Amino acid sequence: MGTYSQQFLQQTVNLVQLGSIYGLLAVGFSMVYGIARLVNFAYGPIFMVSTYLLFFFGTLMSAMTETAWIVLVFALIGASALTALLAIIIEKIAYKPLRGAPKVSVVVSSVGVGMALEYLVLSFIGPNPHRMPTFVGNSRYTVGGVNFSLATIIIVAVAVAAMVVLNLYIKKSRTGIALRAVAEDGLAASFMGISANWMISVAFILSAIMATIGASLYGVAYPTFNPYFGEQINWWSFTAAVLGGIGSVKGAILGGYLLAAVNVYSPMLLPTSSWRDVVAFGVLIFVLMIKPAGLIGKKRIEKV
Amino acid sequence: MKKRKGFHLILFAVGLALCCAVMNFGLIQTSKILIIQYVGIYIIFVLGINLVNGYLGIFSLAHAGIMAVGGYTASLASMHIFTSPWMFPLSLLTGGMASVLVGLCVAVPSFNVRGDYLAIITLGFSLIVKSILQNLEVVGGPRGLRPIPKYTNLIWVYLCVVLAIVMVNRFVKSKYGRNMMAIREDQIASELVSVDVRNAKSVAFSVSAFFIGISGALICHLLSYTNPNSYGYSAIIDGLVMVYLGGVGSITGSIIGALIWQILVQSLRTIGTWRWIIGGCILVVIMIFQPNGIFGNRELSIAGIKRAFAAIRNRLAKGAAGKKDGQ
């Protein structure tokens, strides 16, 4: 009995760690959706590119200095900047000409961008997995029979901090208010002198930064990566964002934790872990059948 | 009218004769025949997807799961029940029917869930099917099914493609097809003019599932093996790409989409991963210039070609002044 509850607590620790990462990624996904009304299927590949950028900056920096946190901070800054640049370039080339086109066309365009990015990385770097340099030492603590690693604590702390800062930024700052105005009604916002184009770029920048922070945390938790894993991340963050109610930051965070909970707990209840996906998506479909607009999504009343 | 019917019959017979000739006299390399078969099978697949994603206007991602059900059922049928090659149509039909049942299940959530939320439900459906197949040892688990008898050949593919095109064409022009398009344009308005939305969606999903299932069955009998991994994310993306590349709500578009994409993917194997990069870029460019796909909501017809020529002539006559005249 004791072992079971201990196992449960241990899994809860895992849940909080995984949920923080999923939540952060889902927020990045949801950001673009909320402002630009775009389901960005290139998000996963952008995440993958940012992982590679982190890897390059990380190895570059660790050749120069020994201190782990300096390496991490500089790698993060460099990778975020380049990822944001990439996101803006993609937006200008592939999405901006499609303003006013049917929604699905933009989705398909993003599928094309994602495909091109994934296979570009694949043909230049190759399919072999790489290993992220160690940013965080692996010291472990045991509290009441439950193991914490330093990595877990840092992952959760950074993810929560990033989400809180983002939330404050959107709620309080001038740009944040303008962002919300564009999300509410782009045309009306443009009458108030807000440049919708610039706000969409800002949304892409924020999304890219979230993806990069998410990538660094993901790299701390699961250090090996290859060019294919962006696709998986894409579907997971899409799912988490939709589950919570797409376009809403809080909803995305909630969706991330819920998805992680289903992922982490279902192997405990089932005989084998191979049924995990069935359970995860079963829960997902169930939730959406009951709440067709996500957990805390606004139900839009259709006007005729 | 009668004259055109005769013309179509002659066209069909010529095509059939051509297929026989190609198969028996070795006019084309075997590898090229394989590509032609791929194109044909994916035309059926894309026609099926287009019914829901194009004509009904629902962004569904269920096609991979439906294809898996059709393929597995038909393969099991021809491995255990319909063991002689002459019963191949029966196992095709079994696969199609199993897909129809599954398609009806997918139609149910579409009654009250909309947009991206429905996309996630259908995505979940596809991944659940894949995961179940991976876990069922009866159907081979992750290793998949083999050996499936290799019944698919050029003639079967040709017959199925012709049948699919004729059936979809008639279906789209029927009462159900008009209902579907009415729902796509405005669901509430069509409800007000007494379109039975639930009925129309169920019919659309099941007819679409039938063709997707048939295509799955054909491809299993072509490759003579199948495994759950063939029905994952990449199958979903493949289907979407072909539909939206060729054009939503168009039969010509479905054919063009399958043709371009399969030729790109299958025949450019020599350039390795670069074909995906080119493919991605092509997709972006086409979406920018033709947001509904190459033949979005249009069909290729002789009258249409004449009209296009007339428009070009007009534009040329107007000269440099009529630069931006619209369609």
XYZ file of C-alpha atoms in Angstrom:
631
model
C 0.000 0.000 0.000
C 2.766 2.306 1.022
C 4.629 1.614 -2.140
C 1.561 2.372 -4.208
C 0.968 5.792 -2.695
C 4.689 6.483 -2.942
C 4.568 5.542 -6.583
C 1.595 7.840 -6.970
C 3.491 10.747 -5.401
C 6.507 10.028 -7.571
C 4.307 10.089 -10.645
C 2.795 13.348 -9.447
C 6.267 14.859 -9.430
C 6.692 13.642 -12.979
C 3.301 15.041 -13.832
C 4.201 18.499 -12.590
C 7.442 18.427 -14.561
C 5.884 17.197 -17.809
C 2.815 19.381 -17.384
C 4.946 22.501 -16.996
C 6.723 21.766 -20.261
C 3.514 20.927 -22.129
C 1.803 23.967 -20.647
C 4.592 26.276 -21.775
C 4.576 24.845 -25.294
C 0.800 24.993 -25.495
C 0.926 28.656 -24.468
C 3.319 29.335 -27.341
C 0.979 27.559 -29.715
C -2.075 29.316 -28.358
C -0.423 32.759 -28.568
C -0.314 32.655 -32.371
C -3.774 31.189 -32.595
C -5.302 33.850 -30.394
C -3.851 36.782 -32.307
C -3.496 35.583 -35.880
C -6.318 32.989 -35.870
C -3.829 30.529 -37.257
C -3.302 26.904 -36.297
C 0.431 26.917 -36.791
C 1.518 23.425 -37.787
C 5.054 24.734 -38.231
C 5.271 25.205 -34.454
C 6.731 21.751 -33.826
C 9.454 22.116 -36.454
C 10.253 25.623 -35.130
C 10.601 24.043 -31.691
C 12.902 21.432 -33.204
C 15.060 24.094 -34.875
C 15.298 25.976 -31.597
C 16.453 22.774 -29.895
C 19.276 22.523 -32.425
C 20.150 26.199 -31.937
C 20.291 25.648 -28.180
C 22.504 22.656 -28.770
C 24.926 24.661 -30.922
C 25.042 27.676 -28.614
C 25.273 25.348 -25.616
C 28.283 23.462 -26.934
C 29.871 26.708 -28.105
C 29.469 28.353 -24.706
C 30.536 25.349 -22.669
C 33.802 25.381 -24.590
C 34.356 28.908 -23.245
C 33.139 28.758 -19.695
C 32.533 26.143 -17.008
C 29.656 27.772 -15.167
C 26.474 25.974 -16.150
C 24.009 28.809 -15.654
C 25.987 31.238 -17.806
C 25.997 28.644 -20.570
C 22.258 28.189 -20.211
C 21.440 31.899 -20.154
C 23.579 32.774 -23.168
C 22.385 29.742 -25.110
C 18.794 30.739 -24.341
C 19.288 34.331 -25.445
C 21.052 33.368 -28.670
C 18.596 30.630 -29.550
C 15.533 32.753 -28.710
C 16.744 35.576 -30.900
C 17.407 33.353 -33.886
C 14.183 31.377 -33.418
C 12.175 34.587 -33.209
C 13.852 35.802 -36.381
C 13.005 32.536 -38.108
C 9.392 32.732 -36.933
C 9.034 36.275 -38.265
C 10.566 35.356 -41.606
C 8.173 32.424 -41.913
C 5.267 34.658 -41.003
C 6.182 37.270 -43.594
C 6.773 34.768 -46.393
C 4.185 32.080 -45.834
C 1.349 33.532 -43.761
C 1.139 37.242 -44.440
C 0.139 36.926 -48.121
C -2.707 34.713 -46.959
C -4.543 37.227 -44.782
C -8.182 36.993 -45.731
C -7.780 33.624 -47.429
C -9.760 30.651 -46.082
C -8.460 29.511 -42.696
C -7.553 26.069 -43.925
C -5.232 27.430 -46.628
C -3.051 29.014 -43.966
C -2.995 25.742 -42.049
C -1.881 23.918 -45.186
C 0.754 26.569 -45.832
C 2.065 26.009 -42.310
C 2.130 22.263 -42.960
C 4.304 23.007 -45.990
C 6.639 25.233 -43.974
C 6.912 22.587 -41.266
C 7.729 19.911 -43.804
C 10.389 22.035 -45.477
C 11.996 22.973 -42.119
C 12.043 19.426 -40.823
C 13.659 18.006 -43.928
C 16.092 20.910 -44.301
C 17.461 20.134 -40.860
C 17.406 16.458 -41.739
C 19.430 16.900 -44.904
C 22.003 19.226 -43.353
C 22.452 17.628 -39.943
C 21.309 14.067 -40.553
C 18.910 11.785 -38.732
C 21.275 10.732 -35.939
C 20.232 11.739 -32.434
C 22.262 14.384 -30.599
C 22.666 14.925 -26.892
C 22.019 18.250 -25.214
C 24.953 19.515 -23.099
C 24.199 19.257 -19.387
C 22.904 22.610 -18.202
C 21.860 21.434 -14.754
C 23.785 19.168 -12.411
C 22.034 15.948 -11.451
C 21.912 16.264 -7.682
C 18.950 14.449 -6.120
C 16.918 15.030 -2.980
C 14.586 12.630 -1.238
C 11.600 13.950 0.693
C 9.333 11.358 2.299
C 10.431 8.614 -0.061
C 9.892 10.692 -3.172
C 12.847 11.543 -5.362
C 13.314 15.074 -6.637
C 16.116 15.971 -8.920
C 17.486 19.486 -9.172
C 16.429 19.378 -12.822
C 12.768 18.890 -11.923
C 12.773 21.829 -9.539
C 14.440 24.089 -12.077
C 12.119 22.987 -14.885
C 9.003 23.705 -12.860
C 10.359 26.993 -11.517
C 11.428 28.304 -14.920
C 8.214 27.201 -16.618
C 5.977 28.755 -13.979
C 8.052 31.940 -13.983
C 7.846 32.179 -17.764
C 4.097 31.681 -17.738
C 3.564 34.242 -14.978
C 5.752 36.810 -16.733
C 3.950 36.238 -20.024
C 0.577 36.554 -18.351
C 1.586 39.808 -16.646
C 3.004 41.111 -19.905
C -0.251 40.438 -21.742
C -2.389 41.819 -18.923
C -0.441 44.961 -17.971
C 1.949 46.222 -20.631
C 0.953 48.519 -23.483
C 1.931 45.936 -26.100
C 0.020 43.291 -24.208
C -3.130 45.374 -24.185
C -2.719 46.038 -27.890
C -2.273 42.299 -28.445
C -5.514 41.568 -26.660
C -7.275 44.259 -28.645
C -6.174 42.697 -31.915
C -7.255 39.284 -30.652
C -10.674 40.681 -29.818
C -11.281 42.536 -33.063
C -8.471 43.265 -35.512
C -10.377 45.844 -37.535
C -11.567 47.849 -34.536
C -8.056 47.730 -33.082
C -6.609 49.118 -36.296
C -9.027 52.077 -36.010
C -7.452 52.829 -32.630
C -4.047 53.096 -34.279
C -2.764 49.639 -33.469
C -0.781 48.017 -36.236
C -2.266 44.523 -36.562
C 0.695 43.386 -38.656
C 3.182 44.349 -35.971
C 1.061 42.722 -33.265
C 0.999 39.479 -35.238
C 4.788 39.653 -35.457
C 4.905 40.219 -31.692
C 2.724 37.156 -31.189
C 5.116 35.132 -33.320
C 8.103 36.447 -31.339
C 6.472 35.550 -28.025
C 5.537 32.151 -29.380
C 9.120 31.556 -30.522
C 10.483 32.574 -27.111
C 8.072 30.203 -25.374
C 9.140 27.446 -27.765
C 12.812 28.086 -27.009
C 12.334 28.100 -23.241
C 10.241 24.966 -23.639
C 12.990 23.424 -25.743
C 15.632 24.128 -23.118
C 13.483 22.597 -20.385
C 12.659 19.638 -22.579
C 16.372 19.250 -23.235
C 17.085 19.208 -19.503
C 14.449 16.525 -18.924
C 15.082 14.410 -22.023
C 18.539 15.228 -23.420
C 18.548 13.182 -26.642
C 16.799 14.563 -29.700
C 16.642 14.150 -33.484
C 14.988 16.103 -36.326
C 11.817 14.001 -36.230
C 10.660 14.810 -32.727
C 9.272 18.246 -33.594
C 6.267 16.604 -35.186
C 5.329 14.801 -31.995
C 5.704 17.999 -29.969
C 3.547 19.817 -32.498
C 0.611 17.460 -32.060
C 0.964 17.425 -28.283
C 0.984 21.193 -27.960
C -1.879 21.522 -30.435
C -3.845 19.009 -28.395
C -3.068 20.693 -25.077
C -3.967 24.115 -26.458
C -7.274 22.917 -27.878
C -8.118 20.911 -24.788
C -7.887 23.981 -22.615
C -9.797 26.184 -25.012
C -7.697 27.475 -27.847
C -6.624 31.104 -27.792
C -6.698 31.342 -24.010
C -3.389 31.375 -22.121
C -4.826 29.953 -18.900
C -6.668 27.300 -20.854
C -3.458 26.246 -22.585
C -1.655 25.860 -19.247
C -4.539 23.841 -17.852
C -4.629 21.714 -21.000
C -0.898 21.033 -20.676
C -1.233 19.771 -17.116
C -4.311 17.694 -17.971
C -2.551 16.083 -20.906
C 0.456 15.321 -18.726
C -1.827 13.870 -16.048
C -3.448 11.500 -18.519
C -0.043 10.560 -19.878
C 1.513 9.956 -16.492
C -1.294 8.261 -14.606
C -2.719 5.977 -17.283
C 0.216 3.501 -17.201
C -0.389 3.103 -13.457
C -3.980 2.022 -13.962
C -3.416 -0.171 -16.987
C -1.519 -3.447 -17.219
C 0.807 -2.224 -19.961
C 1.922 1.231 -20.928
C 1.234 0.546 -24.594
C -2.433 1.470 -24.219
C -1.448 4.957 -23.045
C -2.305 6.725 -26.292
C -5.716 5.095 -26.434
C -6.548 6.320 -22.941
C -5.076 9.779 -23.523
C -7.071 10.415 -26.666
C -10.131 8.691 -25.229
C -10.142 11.192 -22.349
C -9.556 13.995 -24.810
C -12.507 13.054 -26.998
C -14.660 12.606 -23.912
C -13.780 16.077 -22.598
C -14.446 17.702 -25.948
C -17.767 15.925 -26.372
C -18.913 17.324 -23.032
C -17.341 20.755 -23.430
C -17.228 21.408 -27.175
C -15.246 24.637 -26.751
C -12.483 23.269 -24.546
C -12.179 23.469 -20.773
C -12.329 27.231 -20.335
C -12.872 28.363 -23.895
C -15.521 30.947 -24.573
C -18.508 29.531 -26.378
C -19.043 31.738 -29.364
C -22.645 32.376 -30.188
C -23.096 32.244 -33.916
C -24.883 35.130 -35.475
C -27.005 34.596 -38.526
C -26.542 13.637 -74.244
C -26.630 10.148 -75.695
C -23.659 10.906 -77.868
C -21.592 11.921 -74.829
C -22.487 8.728 -73.044
C -21.169 6.740 -75.979
C -18.021 8.845 -75.992
C -17.450 8.121 -72.303
C -17.932 4.390 -72.856
C -15.402 4.396 -75.669
C -12.977 6.334 -73.483
C -13.443 3.783 -70.706
C -12.858 0.865 -73.093
C -9.735 2.471 -74.519
C -8.391 2.978 -71.023
C -9.107 -0.633 -70.112
C -7.416 -1.875 -73.273
C -4.433 0.335 -72.541
C -4.168 -1.120 -69.028
C -4.275 -4.673 -70.378
C -1.666 -3.824 -72.960
C 0.630 -2.219 -70.433
C 0.311 -5.168 -68.090
C 0.799 -7.932 -70.641
C 3.299 -6.588 -73.147
C 5.734 -4.868 -70.825
C 5.398 -1.470 -72.489
C 6.379 0.355 -69.320
C 8.886 -0.582 -66.638
C 7.434 -2.339 -63.592
C 8.566 0.470 -61.323
C 6.615 2.985 -63.391
C 3.519 0.768 -63.341
C 3.822 0.776 -59.573
C 3.813 4.572 -59.549
C 0.721 4.623 -61.779
C -0.988 2.292 -59.352
C -0.040 4.510 -56.425
C -1.479 7.511 -58.225
C -4.719 5.665 -58.924
C -5.141 4.442 -55.373
C -4.438 7.855 -53.924
C -6.945 9.414 -56.332
C -9.606 7.271 -54.643
C -8.241 8.222 -51.218
C -8.268 11.928 -51.992
C -11.746 11.779 -53.528
C -12.944 10.271 -50.263
C -11.268 12.917 -48.100
C -12.473 15.680 -50.387
C -16.106 14.732 -49.754
C -15.769 15.652 -46.076
C -12.944 18.199 -46.079
C -13.908 19.873 -49.343
C -17.583 19.513 -50.138
C -18.824 19.344 -46.544
C -16.214 21.841 -45.369
C -15.229 20.047 -42.157
C -11.546 19.965 -41.245
C -11.340 16.264 -40.443
C -8.185 14.290 -39.690
C -9.898 10.912 -39.410
C -8.794 9.619 -42.801
C -5.728 7.744 -41.541
C -7.805 5.781 -39.048
C -10.530 5.033 -41.558
C -7.956 3.918 -44.103
C -6.408 1.617 -41.511
C -9.765 0.020 -40.733
C -10.522 -0.522 -44.419
C -7.083 -1.897 -45.168
C -6.921 -4.253 -42.209
C -10.472 -5.560 -42.657
C -10.025 -6.223 -46.355
C -6.650 -7.862 -45.802
C -8.018 -10.119 -43.078
C -10.965 -10.956 -45.303
C -8.830 -12.016 -48.214
C -6.394 -13.885 -45.969
C -9.030 -15.935 -44.206
C -12.411 -15.852 -45.970
C -12.225 -14.828 -49.614
C -9.110 -16.743 -50.469
C -9.436 -16.973 -54.236
C -8.309 -14.068 -56.435
C -11.746 -13.867 -58.022
C -13.268 -12.915 -54.692
C -11.062 -9.835 -54.422
C -14.013 -7.459 -55.030
C -15.773 -9.063 -52.083
C -12.903 -8.346 -49.722
C -12.672 -4.817 -51.118
C -16.347 -4.348 -50.350
C -15.901 -5.796 -46.863
C -13.147 -3.282 -46.204
C -15.266 -0.451 -47.572
C -18.253 -1.446 -45.463
C -16.192 -1.695 -42.272
C -14.917 1.796 -42.995
C -18.466 3.032 -43.474
C -19.386 1.814 -39.995
C -16.382 3.598 -38.516
C -17.112 6.702 -40.577
C -20.595 6.845 -39.097
C -19.059 6.815 -35.605
C -16.837 9.752 -36.582
C -19.855 11.626 -37.924
C -21.528 11.663 -34.507
C -19.198 14.199 -32.809
C -19.469 16.456 -35.858
C -23.103 17.201 -34.986
C -22.266 19.600 -32.196
C -18.488 20.060 -32.124
C -17.019 22.561 -34.574
C -13.807 23.675 -36.163
C -10.493 22.976 -34.500
C -12.117 21.056 -31.693
C -13.549 18.618 -34.210
C -10.122 18.418 -35.828
C -8.682 17.249 -32.505
C -11.431 14.675 -32.022
C -10.852 13.217 -35.467
C -7.088 13.288 -34.897
C -7.658 11.419 -31.644
C -9.756 8.888 -33.502
C -6.986 8.216 -36.019
C -4.357 7.806 -33.330
C -6.622 5.563 -31.246
C -7.145 3.261 -34.218
C -3.390 3.113 -34.802
C -2.714 2.435 -31.141
C -5.347 -0.303 -30.924
C -3.901 -2.020 -33.987
C -0.469 -1.843 -32.381
C -1.775 -3.573 -29.287
C -3.904 -6.285 -30.860
C -1.780 -9.399 -31.242
C -4.514 -10.995 -33.394
C -3.639 -8.650 -36.253
C 0.089 -8.888 -35.723
C 0.581 -6.015 -33.274
C 3.331 -3.580 -34.212
C 4.733 -5.982 -36.833
C 1.547 -5.763 -38.866
C -0.070 -8.160 -41.269
C 1.774 -10.261 -43.802
C 1.592 -11.927 -46.240
C -1.484 -10.342 -47.745
C -2.232 -11.872 -51.157
C -1.020 -9.552 -53.895
C -4.303 -9.110 -55.755
C -4.115 -5.439 -56.705
C -3.048 -4.884 -60.285
C -3.391 -2.125 -62.813
C -6.802 -3.279 -64.060
C -8.345 -3.396 -60.598
C -6.952 0.016 -59.801
C -8.264 1.371 -63.090
C -11.744 -0.055 -62.531
C -11.886 1.255 -58.974
C -10.702 4.721 -59.998
C -13.281 4.982 -62.799
C -16.014 3.730 -60.510
C -14.978 6.125 -57.756
C -14.903 9.131 -60.080
C -18.299 8.299 -61.589
C -19.872 7.625 -58.196
C -18.465 10.725 -56.523
C -19.499 12.843 -59.494
C -23.077 11.592 -59.300
C -23.146 11.812 -55.517
C -21.971 15.407 -55.495
C -24.612 16.407 -58.016
C -27.361 14.590 -56.154
C -29.625 15.977 -53.456
C -27.132 14.857 -50.799
C -24.308 16.648 -52.525
C -26.265 19.886 -52.671
C -27.132 19.490 -48.989
C -23.446 19.076 -48.199
C -22.477 22.223 -50.039
C -25.306 24.133 -48.401
C -23.996 23.105 -44.982
C -20.478 24.150 -45.985
C -21.632 27.622 -46.958
C -23.816 28.204 -43.903
C -25.006 25.503 -41.580
C -27.640 27.559 -39.785
C -29.129 28.945 -42.984
C -29.335 25.482 -44.510
C -31.036 24.205 -41.380
C -33.604 26.966 -41.782
C -34.436 25.829 -45.303
C -35.022 22.350 -43.895
C -31.795 20.581 -44.764
C -31.473 17.634 -42.398
C -27.965 18.449 -41.173
C -27.392 15.269 -39.176
C -28.548 13.077 -41.999
C -26.455 14.932 -44.567
C -23.333 14.765 -42.399
C -23.802 11.061 -41.701
C -24.245 10.306 -45.395
C -21.224 12.422 -46.338
C -18.988 10.814 -43.722
C -20.032 7.293 -44.667
C -19.616 7.746 -48.426
C -16.257 9.410 -47.809
C -15.239 6.569 -45.489
C -16.233 4.006 -48.119
C -13.779 5.371 -50.665
C -11.021 5.892 -48.119
C -11.505 2.304 -46.986
C -11.360 0.984 -50.548
C -8.124 2.849 -51.137
C -6.682 1.378 -47.935
C -7.695 -2.102 -49.054
C -6.116 -1.604 -52.478
C -2.844 -0.376 -51.068
C -2.601 -3.307 -48.625
C -3.133 -5.767 -51.477
C -0.568 -3.914 -53.563
C 2.254 -3.940 -51.028
C 1.204 -7.339 -49.611
C 1.972 -6.213 -46.093
C 0.733 -3.507 -43.762
C 1.585 -2.260 -40.306
C 0.083 0.288 -37.910
C 2.872 2.794 -38.486
C 1.661 3.405 -42.046
C -1.416 5.087 -40.583
C 0.190 7.652 -38.298
C 0.849 11.376 -38.518
C 2.485 11.127 -41.921
C -0.582 9.466 -43.472
C -2.753 12.258 -42.053
C -0.475 14.949 -43.442
C -0.183 13.181 -46.808
C -3.941 13.112 -47.233
C -4.354 16.766 -46.268
C -1.599 17.878 -48.588
C -3.063 16.102 -51.607
C -6.576 17.424 -50.980
C -5.611 21.030 -50.444
C -2.930 21.031 -53.128
C -5.268 19.777 -55.822
C -8.245 21.785 -54.725
C -11.074 21.499 -52.241
C -14.517 20.600 -53.494
C -13.347 19.479 -56.894
C -13.003 16.080 -58.533
C -10.436 17.368 -61.017
C -8.587 18.816 -58.055
C -8.482 15.473 -56.278
C -7.006 13.828 -59.353
C -4.440 16.583 -59.885
C -3.465 16.610 -56.200
C -2.897 12.871 -56.040
C -1.044 12.946 -59.352
C 1.363 15.751 -58.456
C 2.098 14.595 -54.940
C 2.529 10.897 -55.699
C 4.772 11.575 -58.668
C 6.822 13.932 -56.507
C 7.062 11.508 -53.618
C 7.423 8.229 -55.500
C 9.448 9.079 -58.571
C 11.920 11.575 -57.120
C 13.360 9.108 -54.645
C 16.778 9.775 -56.156
C 16.977 13.243 -54.639
C 16.291 11.856 -51.167
C 14.972 14.203 -48.498
C 15.098 17.168 -50.859
C 11.794 16.090 -52.385
C 10.054 16.878 -49.104
C 11.678 20.296 -48.983
C 10.552 20.984 -52.550
C 7.123 19.597 -51.702
C 6.782 21.904 -48.694
C 7.783 24.939 -50.742
C 5.378 24.006 -53.560
C 2.609 23.784 -50.999
C 3.335 27.261 -49.630
C 3.561 28.811 -53.096
C 0.305 27.238 -54.278
C -1.512 28.332 -51.144
C -0.321 31.911 -51.679
C -1.458 32.074 -55.302
C -4.436 29.697 -55.186
C -5.687 29.542 -51.579
C -8.286 26.908 -52.440
C -5.856 24.659 -54.251
C -5.137 24.393 -57.963
C -8.713 23.478 -58.872
C -10.474 24.814 -55.787
C -14.257 24.525 -56.220
C -13.849 24.308 -60.016
C -13.868 21.462 -62.475
C -11.940 21.005 -65.664
C -14.393 20.993 -68.570
C -14.238 21.792 -72.260
C -16.542 24.759 -71.778
C -14.334 25.969 -68.951
C -11.193 25.770 -71.079
C -12.932 27.723 -73.849
C -13.988 30.352 -71.328
C -10.445 30.593 -69.985
C -9.072 31.088 -73.494
C -11.711 33.740 -74.179
C -10.748 35.513 -70.967
C -7.078 35.467 -71.911
C -7.892 36.792 -75.379
C -9.988 39.562 -73.848
C -7.215 40.483 -71.499
C -4.678 40.572 -74.314
C -7.045 42.729 -76.372
C -7.389 45.170 -73.541
C -3.632 45.420 -73.490
C -1.575 46.901 -70.726
C -4.482 48.985 -69.424
C -6.384 45.964 -68.100
C -3.617 44.671 -65.889
C -5.586 43.935 -62.753
C -9.038 42.949 -63.863
C -9.875 40.087 -61.532
C -11.406 36.868 -62.760
